[in-house]
Short mmCIF file of C-alpha atoms and ligand atoms in Angstrom, two decimals:
data_model
loop_
_atom_site.label_atom_id
_atom_site.label_comp_id
_atom_site.label_asym_id
_atom_site.label_seq_id
_atom_site.Cartn_x
_atom_site.Cartn_y
_atom_site.Cartn_z
CA MET A 1 6.04 -9.47 8.48
CA THR A 2 9.72 -9.45 9.17
CA GLY A 3 11.42 -6.45 10.78
CA ALA A 4 14.40 -4.59 9.42
CA ALA A 5 17.80 -6.12 10.11
CA LEU A 6 19.29 -2.77 11.15
CA PRO A 7 17.39 0.02 12.90
CA LEU A 8 16.09 2.37 10.26
CA ASP A 9 17.70 5.42 11.86
CA ASP A 10 21.19 3.93 12.04
CA ARG A 11 22.27 3.24 8.49
CA ASP A 12 24.76 4.58 6.00
CA GLY A 13 23.65 6.49 2.93
CA VAL A 14 21.59 9.55 2.21
CA VAL A 15 17.97 10.61 2.49
CA TRP A 16 16.43 13.42 0.44
CA VAL A 17 14.80 15.96 2.78
CA ASP A 18 13.17 19.19 1.63
CA GLY A 19 15.30 19.65 -1.44
CA ALA A 20 18.69 18.15 -0.58
CA LEU A 21 20.35 14.83 0.09
CA VAL A 22 21.41 14.68 3.74
CA PRO A 23 23.38 12.00 5.60
CA TRP A 24 21.03 9.12 6.54
CA ARG A 25 21.41 9.58 10.31
CA ALA A 26 20.77 13.35 10.04
CA ALA A 27 17.32 12.87 8.47
CA ARG A 28 15.43 13.83 11.65
CA LEU A 29 12.37 15.91 12.47
CA HIS A 30 11.41 17.98 15.49
CA VAL A 31 9.34 16.23 18.19
CA LEU A 32 6.71 18.97 17.94
CA SER A 33 5.98 18.30 14.30
CA HIS A 34 2.27 18.53 13.52
CA GLY A 35 2.39 15.37 11.44
CA LEU A 36 3.71 13.34 14.36
CA HIS A 37 0.94 14.42 16.73
CA TYR A 38 -2.16 14.41 14.57
CA GLY A 39 -1.67 11.58 12.06
CA GLY A 40 -1.75 13.86 9.04
CA SER A 41 1.37 12.64 7.30
CA VAL A 42 0.96 10.90 3.95
CA PHE A 43 3.33 8.47 2.35
CA GLU A 44 3.99 5.98 -0.42
CA GLY A 45 5.60 2.57 -0.62
CA GLU A 46 7.37 1.86 -3.89
CA ARG A 47 9.51 -0.95 -5.21
CA VAL A 48 12.63 -0.76 -7.30
CA TYR A 49 13.15 -3.51 -9.85
CA ASP A 50 16.26 -3.55 -12.01
CA GLY A 51 17.11 -0.03 -10.84
CA ARG A 52 13.71 1.47 -11.74
CA VAL A 53 10.73 2.26 -9.56
CA PHE A 54 7.69 0.38 -10.83
CA ALA A 55 4.72 2.70 -11.58
CA LEU A 56 6.69 5.65 -10.20
CA HIS A 57 4.46 8.40 -11.51
CA ASP A 58 1.31 6.70 -10.22
CA HIS A 59 2.86 6.67 -6.75
CA SER A 60 4.03 10.31 -6.91
CA ALA A 61 0.59 11.38 -8.13
CA ARG A 62 -1.11 9.44 -5.33
CA LEU A 63 1.15 11.14 -2.78
CA VAL A 64 0.13 14.58 -4.05
CA ALA A 65 -3.54 13.51 -4.01
CA SER A 66 -3.25 12.04 -0.49
CA ALA A 67 -1.92 15.36 0.83
CA ARG A 68 -4.87 17.16 -0.81
CA HIS A 69 -7.28 14.74 0.91
CA LEU A 70 -5.65 15.83 4.18
CA GLY A 71 -6.09 19.48 3.22
CA TYR A 72 -2.58 20.50 2.24
CA GLU A 73 -0.62 21.00 -0.92
CA LEU A 74 2.86 19.57 -1.41
CA PRO A 75 5.37 22.18 -2.53
CA TRP A 76 6.54 19.71 -5.22
CA THR A 77 4.68 18.41 -8.25
CA ALA A 78 4.36 14.71 -9.04
CA ASP A 79 6.90 15.17 -11.88
CA GLU A 80 9.36 16.77 -9.47
CA ILE A 81 8.83 13.95 -6.97
CA ASP A 82 9.51 11.45 -9.78
CA ALA A 83 12.85 13.14 -10.45
CA VAL A 84 13.75 13.28 -6.75
CA THR A 85 12.93 9.59 -6.37
CA CYS A 86 15.19 8.66 -9.29
CA GLU A 87 17.95 10.72 -7.69
CA VAL A 88 17.53 8.92 -4.36
CA VAL A 89 17.49 5.47 -5.96
CA ALA A 90 20.63 6.32 -7.94
CA ALA A 91 22.38 7.72 -4.85
CA ALA A 92 21.54 4.50 -2.98
CA GLY A 93 22.92 2.45 -5.88
CA LEU A 94 19.81 0.27 -5.67
CA THR A 95 19.00 -2.45 -8.17
CA ASP A 96 16.15 -3.95 -6.18
CA GLY A 97 14.69 -2.28 -3.13
CA TYR A 98 12.04 -0.18 -1.51
CA VAL A 99 11.32 3.56 -1.59
CA ARG A 100 9.46 5.50 1.08
CA PRO A 101 8.41 9.09 0.30
CA VAL A 102 6.69 10.79 3.24
CA ALA A 103 5.19 14.27 3.59
CA TRP A 104 4.04 16.02 6.75
CA ARG A 105 3.13 19.34 8.30
CA GLY A 106 6.07 20.65 10.30
CA ALA A 107 6.70 22.10 13.75
CA ASP A 108 5.21 25.55 13.21
CA THR A 109 2.17 25.17 15.41
CA LEU A 110 0.38 22.50 17.39
CA ARG A 111 -2.95 24.07 16.61
CA LEU A 112 -4.97 21.31 15.01
CA VAL A 113 -5.97 23.66 12.22
CA ALA A 114 -2.67 24.64 10.66
CA PRO A 115 -3.18 25.89 7.12
CA ASP A 116 0.03 27.93 7.13
CA SER A 117 2.26 25.23 8.52
CA ARG A 118 5.24 24.38 6.35
CA VAL A 119 4.94 21.09 4.51
CA HIS A 120 7.97 18.81 4.40
CA LEU A 121 8.86 15.95 2.09
CA ALA A 122 11.46 13.24 2.52
CA VAL A 123 12.36 10.31 0.27
CA ALA A 124 14.44 7.34 1.45
CA ALA A 125 15.37 4.14 -0.39
CA TRP A 126 17.01 0.95 0.78
CA PRO A 127 17.32 -2.72 -0.12
CA TRP A 128 14.32 -4.68 1.15
CA PRO A 129 13.44 -8.31 0.49
CA ARG A 130 10.00 -9.80 -0.07
CA ILE A 131 7.70 -9.06 2.81
CA PHE A 132 6.82 -12.63 3.80
CA THR A 133 9.01 -15.22 2.02
CA ASP A 134 10.94 -15.81 -1.14
CA GLY A 135 8.65 -18.51 -2.47
CA PRO A 136 5.02 -19.03 -3.35
CA ARG A 137 4.16 -19.93 0.22
CA GLY A 138 0.65 -18.90 1.13
CA ILE A 139 -0.07 -16.79 4.17
CA ARG A 140 -2.82 -17.07 6.75
CA LEU A 141 -5.11 -14.17 7.63
CA GLY A 142 -7.22 -13.65 10.71
CA THR A 143 -10.35 -11.52 10.43
CA SER A 144 -9.90 -8.45 12.59
CA ARG A 145 -12.34 -6.84 14.99
CA TRP A 146 -11.03 -3.51 13.65
CA ARG A 147 -12.73 -2.17 10.56
CA ARG A 148 -11.92 0.15 7.70
CA PRO A 149 -13.84 3.34 8.48
CA ALA A 150 -16.60 4.90 6.41
CA PRO A 151 -15.62 7.57 3.85
CA ASP A 152 -17.31 10.17 6.05
CA THR A 153 -15.34 9.07 9.13
CA ALA A 154 -11.79 9.18 7.77
CA PRO A 155 -10.05 10.19 4.53
CA ILE A 156 -10.03 6.63 3.24
CA ARG A 157 -8.88 7.60 -0.26
CA ALA A 158 -5.62 8.93 1.13
CA LYS A 159 -2.57 6.87 1.99
CA ALA A 160 -2.47 8.69 5.31
CA ALA A 161 -0.70 7.74 8.52
CA ALA A 162 -3.93 8.13 10.50
CA LEU A 163 -5.43 5.10 8.79
CA TYR A 164 -2.42 2.96 9.57
CA ALA A 165 -3.16 3.21 13.28
CA ILE A 166 -6.08 0.88 12.51
CA GLY A 167 -3.94 -1.41 10.37
CA ALA A 168 -1.27 -1.60 13.08
CA LEU A 169 -3.85 -2.57 15.72
CA ALA A 170 -5.32 -5.20 13.43
CA GLY A 171 -1.92 -6.52 12.37
CA GLN A 172 -0.49 -6.82 15.86
CA GLU A 173 -3.54 -8.70 17.11
CA ALA A 174 -3.47 -11.04 14.10
CA GLU A 175 0.21 -11.80 14.62
CA ALA A 176 -0.31 -12.36 18.35
CA ALA A 177 -3.03 -14.87 17.43
CA GLY A 178 -0.60 -16.73 15.15
CA PHE A 179 -1.72 -15.37 11.77
CA ASP A 180 0.56 -13.71 9.23
CA ASP A 181 -1.70 -10.72 8.68
CA ALA A 182 -5.17 -9.35 9.39
CA LEU A 183 -8.17 -9.20 7.10
CA LEU A 184 -10.22 -6.09 7.79
CA LEU A 185 -13.89 -5.72 7.06
CA ASP A 186 -15.30 -2.32 6.19
CA HIS A 187 -17.61 -0.28 8.39
CA ARG A 188 -20.61 -2.17 7.01
CA GLY A 189 -19.08 -5.57 7.63
CA ARG A 190 -18.13 -6.27 4.02
CA LEU A 191 -14.75 -7.68 3.03
CA ALA A 192 -12.18 -4.90 2.71
CA GLU A 193 -8.43 -5.57 2.63
CA ALA A 194 -5.38 -6.72 4.57
CA THR A 195 -3.23 -4.26 6.55
CA GLY A 196 -1.21 -3.30 3.49
CA ALA A 197 -2.72 -5.07 0.50
CA ASN A 198 -5.91 -5.46 -1.53
CA LEU A 199 -8.00 -8.64 -1.52
CA PHE A 200 -8.98 -10.85 -4.47
CA LEU A 201 -11.15 -13.96 -4.40
CA VAL A 202 -11.16 -16.41 -7.30
CA ARG A 203 -14.35 -18.28 -8.01
CA GLY A 204 -15.07 -20.36 -11.10
CA GLY A 205 -12.23 -18.68 -13.00
CA GLU A 206 -13.48 -15.15 -12.20
CA LEU A 207 -11.76 -12.63 -9.95
CA HIS A 208 -13.84 -10.79 -7.37
CA THR A 209 -12.49 -7.81 -5.48
CA PRO A 210 -14.06 -5.03 -3.40
CA PRO A 211 -14.39 -1.67 -5.19
CA PRO A 212 -11.94 0.99 -3.97
CA GLU A 213 -14.48 2.76 -1.77
CA CYS A 214 -13.39 1.73 1.71
CA VAL A 215 -10.05 0.26 0.64
CA LEU A 216 -6.97 1.88 -0.80
CA ASP A 217 -7.11 2.13 -4.59
CA GLY A 218 -3.97 0.02 -4.88
CA ILE A 219 -1.64 0.52 -7.80
CA THR A 220 -0.83 -3.20 -7.75
CA ARG A 221 -4.55 -3.93 -7.68
CA ARG A 222 -5.03 -1.91 -10.87
CA THR A 223 -2.04 -3.58 -12.50
CA VAL A 224 -3.26 -7.07 -11.60
CA ILE A 225 -6.78 -6.31 -12.87
CA GLY A 226 -5.21 -5.33 -16.21
CA LEU A 227 -3.03 -8.43 -16.27
CA ALA A 228 -5.95 -10.71 -15.39
CA ARG A 229 -8.10 -9.27 -18.17
CA GLY A 230 -5.14 -9.72 -20.53
CA LEU A 231 -5.09 -13.40 -19.55
CA GLY A 232 -8.81 -13.65 -20.33
CA LEU A 233 -9.89 -13.78 -16.69
CA PRO A 234 -13.03 -11.74 -15.97
CA VAL A 235 -12.70 -9.32 -13.05
CA VAL A 236 -15.74 -8.25 -11.06
CA GLU A 237 -15.45 -5.28 -8.68
CA ARG A 238 -18.25 -5.65 -6.19
CA HIS A 239 -19.08 -5.53 -2.51
CA LEU A 240 -18.40 -8.89 -0.94
CA ALA A 241 -19.98 -10.28 2.19
CA PRO A 242 -17.70 -12.38 4.43
CA ALA A 243 -19.71 -15.46 3.33
CA ALA A 244 -18.03 -15.10 -0.07
CA LEU A 245 -14.91 -16.49 1.65
CA ASP A 246 -16.71 -19.83 2.05
CA HIS A 247 -17.10 -20.19 -1.71
CA ALA A 248 -13.72 -18.97 -2.98
CA ASP A 249 -11.52 -21.41 -4.90
CA GLU A 250 -8.42 -19.28 -4.29
CA VAL A 251 -7.57 -16.08 -2.44
CA PHE A 252 -4.68 -13.70 -2.95
CA LEU A 253 -3.56 -10.21 -1.93
CA THR A 254 -1.94 -7.51 -4.03
CA GLY A 255 0.30 -4.66 -2.94
CA THR A 256 3.60 -3.02 -3.75
CA ALA A 257 5.31 -4.77 -0.86
CA TYR A 258 3.29 -8.01 -0.97
CA GLU A 259 3.32 -8.21 -4.80
CA VAL A 260 0.84 -11.03 -5.64
CA GLN A 261 0.65 -12.93 -2.37
CA PRO A 262 -1.35 -16.18 -2.20
CA VAL A 263 -3.50 -16.71 0.89
CA THR A 264 -3.89 -20.30 2.08
CA GLY A 265 -6.00 -19.67 5.13
CA ILE A 266 -8.50 -17.19 6.55
CA ASP A 267 -9.55 -17.94 10.13
CA ASP A 268 -10.42 -21.66 9.96
CA ARG A 269 -10.86 -21.81 6.16
CA THR A 270 -8.13 -23.19 3.92
CA TYR A 271 -7.37 -22.44 0.29
CA PRO A 272 -5.01 -24.12 -2.18
CA LEU A 273 -2.05 -22.45 -3.86
CA GLY A 274 -4.04 -22.28 -7.09
CA GLU A 275 -3.39 -21.82 -10.77
CA VAL A 276 -4.88 -18.34 -11.06
CA GLY A 277 -2.73 -16.95 -8.26
CA ALA A 278 0.32 -18.62 -9.75
CA ALA A 279 -0.40 -17.23 -13.24
CA LEU A 280 -0.85 -13.71 -11.89
CA THR A 281 2.22 -13.95 -9.65
CA GLU A 282 4.22 -14.79 -12.75
CA ALA A 283 2.57 -12.16 -14.94
CA TYR A 284 3.15 -9.50 -12.28
CA ALA A 285 6.80 -10.50 -11.82
CA ARG A 286 7.24 -10.04 -15.59
CA ALA A 287 5.34 -6.75 -15.69
CA VAL A 288 7.31 -5.03 -12.95
CA ARG A 289 10.55 -5.69 -14.78
CA ALA A 290 9.18 -5.14 -18.27
CA GLY A 291 9.07 -1.35 -18.16
CA ALA A 292 6.68 1.11 -19.66
CA ASP A 293 4.37 -1.10 -21.76
CA GLU A 294 2.51 -2.40 -18.76
CA ARG A 295 1.26 1.06 -17.78
CA ALA A 296 -0.67 1.42 -20.99
CA ALA A 297 -2.34 -1.93 -20.26
CA ARG A 298 -3.65 -0.77 -16.90
CA PRO A 299 -7.34 0.15 -16.93
CA ALA A 300 -8.98 3.00 -15.09
CA PRO A 301 -10.78 1.77 -11.96
CA ALA A 302 -14.24 0.45 -12.87
CA ALA A 303 -17.44 1.65 -11.23
CA ALA A 304 -18.66 -0.49 -8.35
CA SER A 305 -21.80 -2.60 -8.49
CA SER A 306 -24.17 -2.78 -5.54
CA ASP A 307 -23.99 -4.91 -2.42
CA ALA A 308 -23.77 -8.63 -3.03
CA GLY A 309 -22.39 -11.65 -1.27
N1 PMP B 1 -4.22 -1.29 1.05
C1 PMP B 1 -3.46 -0.74 2.00
C2 PMP B 1 -4.07 -0.40 3.31
C3 PMP B 1 -2.09 -0.49 1.75
O1 PMP B 1 -1.33 0.06 2.69
C4 PMP B 1 -1.55 -0.84 0.50
C5 PMP B 1 -0.10 -0.58 0.24
N2 PMP B 1 0.12 0.71 -0.25
C6 PMP B 1 -2.40 -1.42 -0.46
C7 PMP B 1 -3.72 -1.63 -0.16
C8 PMP B 1 -1.87 -1.76 -1.81
O2 PMP B 1 -1.58 -0.59 -2.52
P1 PMP B 1 -0.44 -0.55 -3.64
O3 PMP B 1 -0.74 -1.68 -4.55
O4 PMP B 1 -0.60 0.78 -4.27
O5 PMP B 1 0.85 -0.74 -2.93
#
């Protein structure tokens, strides 16, 4: 992944913090904030296309739900967060870009158990290009020794900072080994996801993807499942053993930042830039700019089947 051109704390513009737009450089928090010490902050990553945040309400609702998984309630509803986000995007004058809402417990106490701590919310938006490249270049993943934890070990349904400590470890080791990103297995050794994206394997014209049990229930994942079904491609949500990688015709990742990202290598395996990935890349690029219709086409997550390779 490429880093930001300018440090994130030294830019012009405004950030929305706790109810008001403040100058970008003034959007600071106290060093004794609970969220900084104990990993309990929750966040979203959203993309602006043609001046509108794709799947905005889904993201705001997931933020509220993530906070609940961490045991706190945001003092704003998902509808209010939608409105704030639109305000921030408009203030930034963004046509295409990225939005980062983040919520955390503040600097009221460093007791681990802090039910009365104030909860803060900030929303920032800025121009941000594609995460890897501008073309259909495939990326290479290295399987990580770090795993996605079990649902009774960590709040894996939440988009919580704590979980990204694992992703950061996996990602930095993968990059040091010359890969573009890491592929994490879950606690049982089944295929899980990349550091910031869901995994899809294509085999015989069918899509196979792990159920959202130990992986984030990605909004892009849901969108792409809907698009694939619309294109007549069957989608099977099932547990996948790593051996499934040996039999995949194509592999791709989905995520707000990654969009539909073809994978051309995992460890020493290689995959082509295939037709299914290309068709879904195109369908997704249309959907994110098409507006509201696409949301109706998105299915509810399907129930998972049992373990299988
Ligand atoms: N998994 C992880 C760990 C992620 O961080 C993300 C990015 N939010 C995804 C999957 C994809 O989720 P979404 O499509 O909602 O961006």
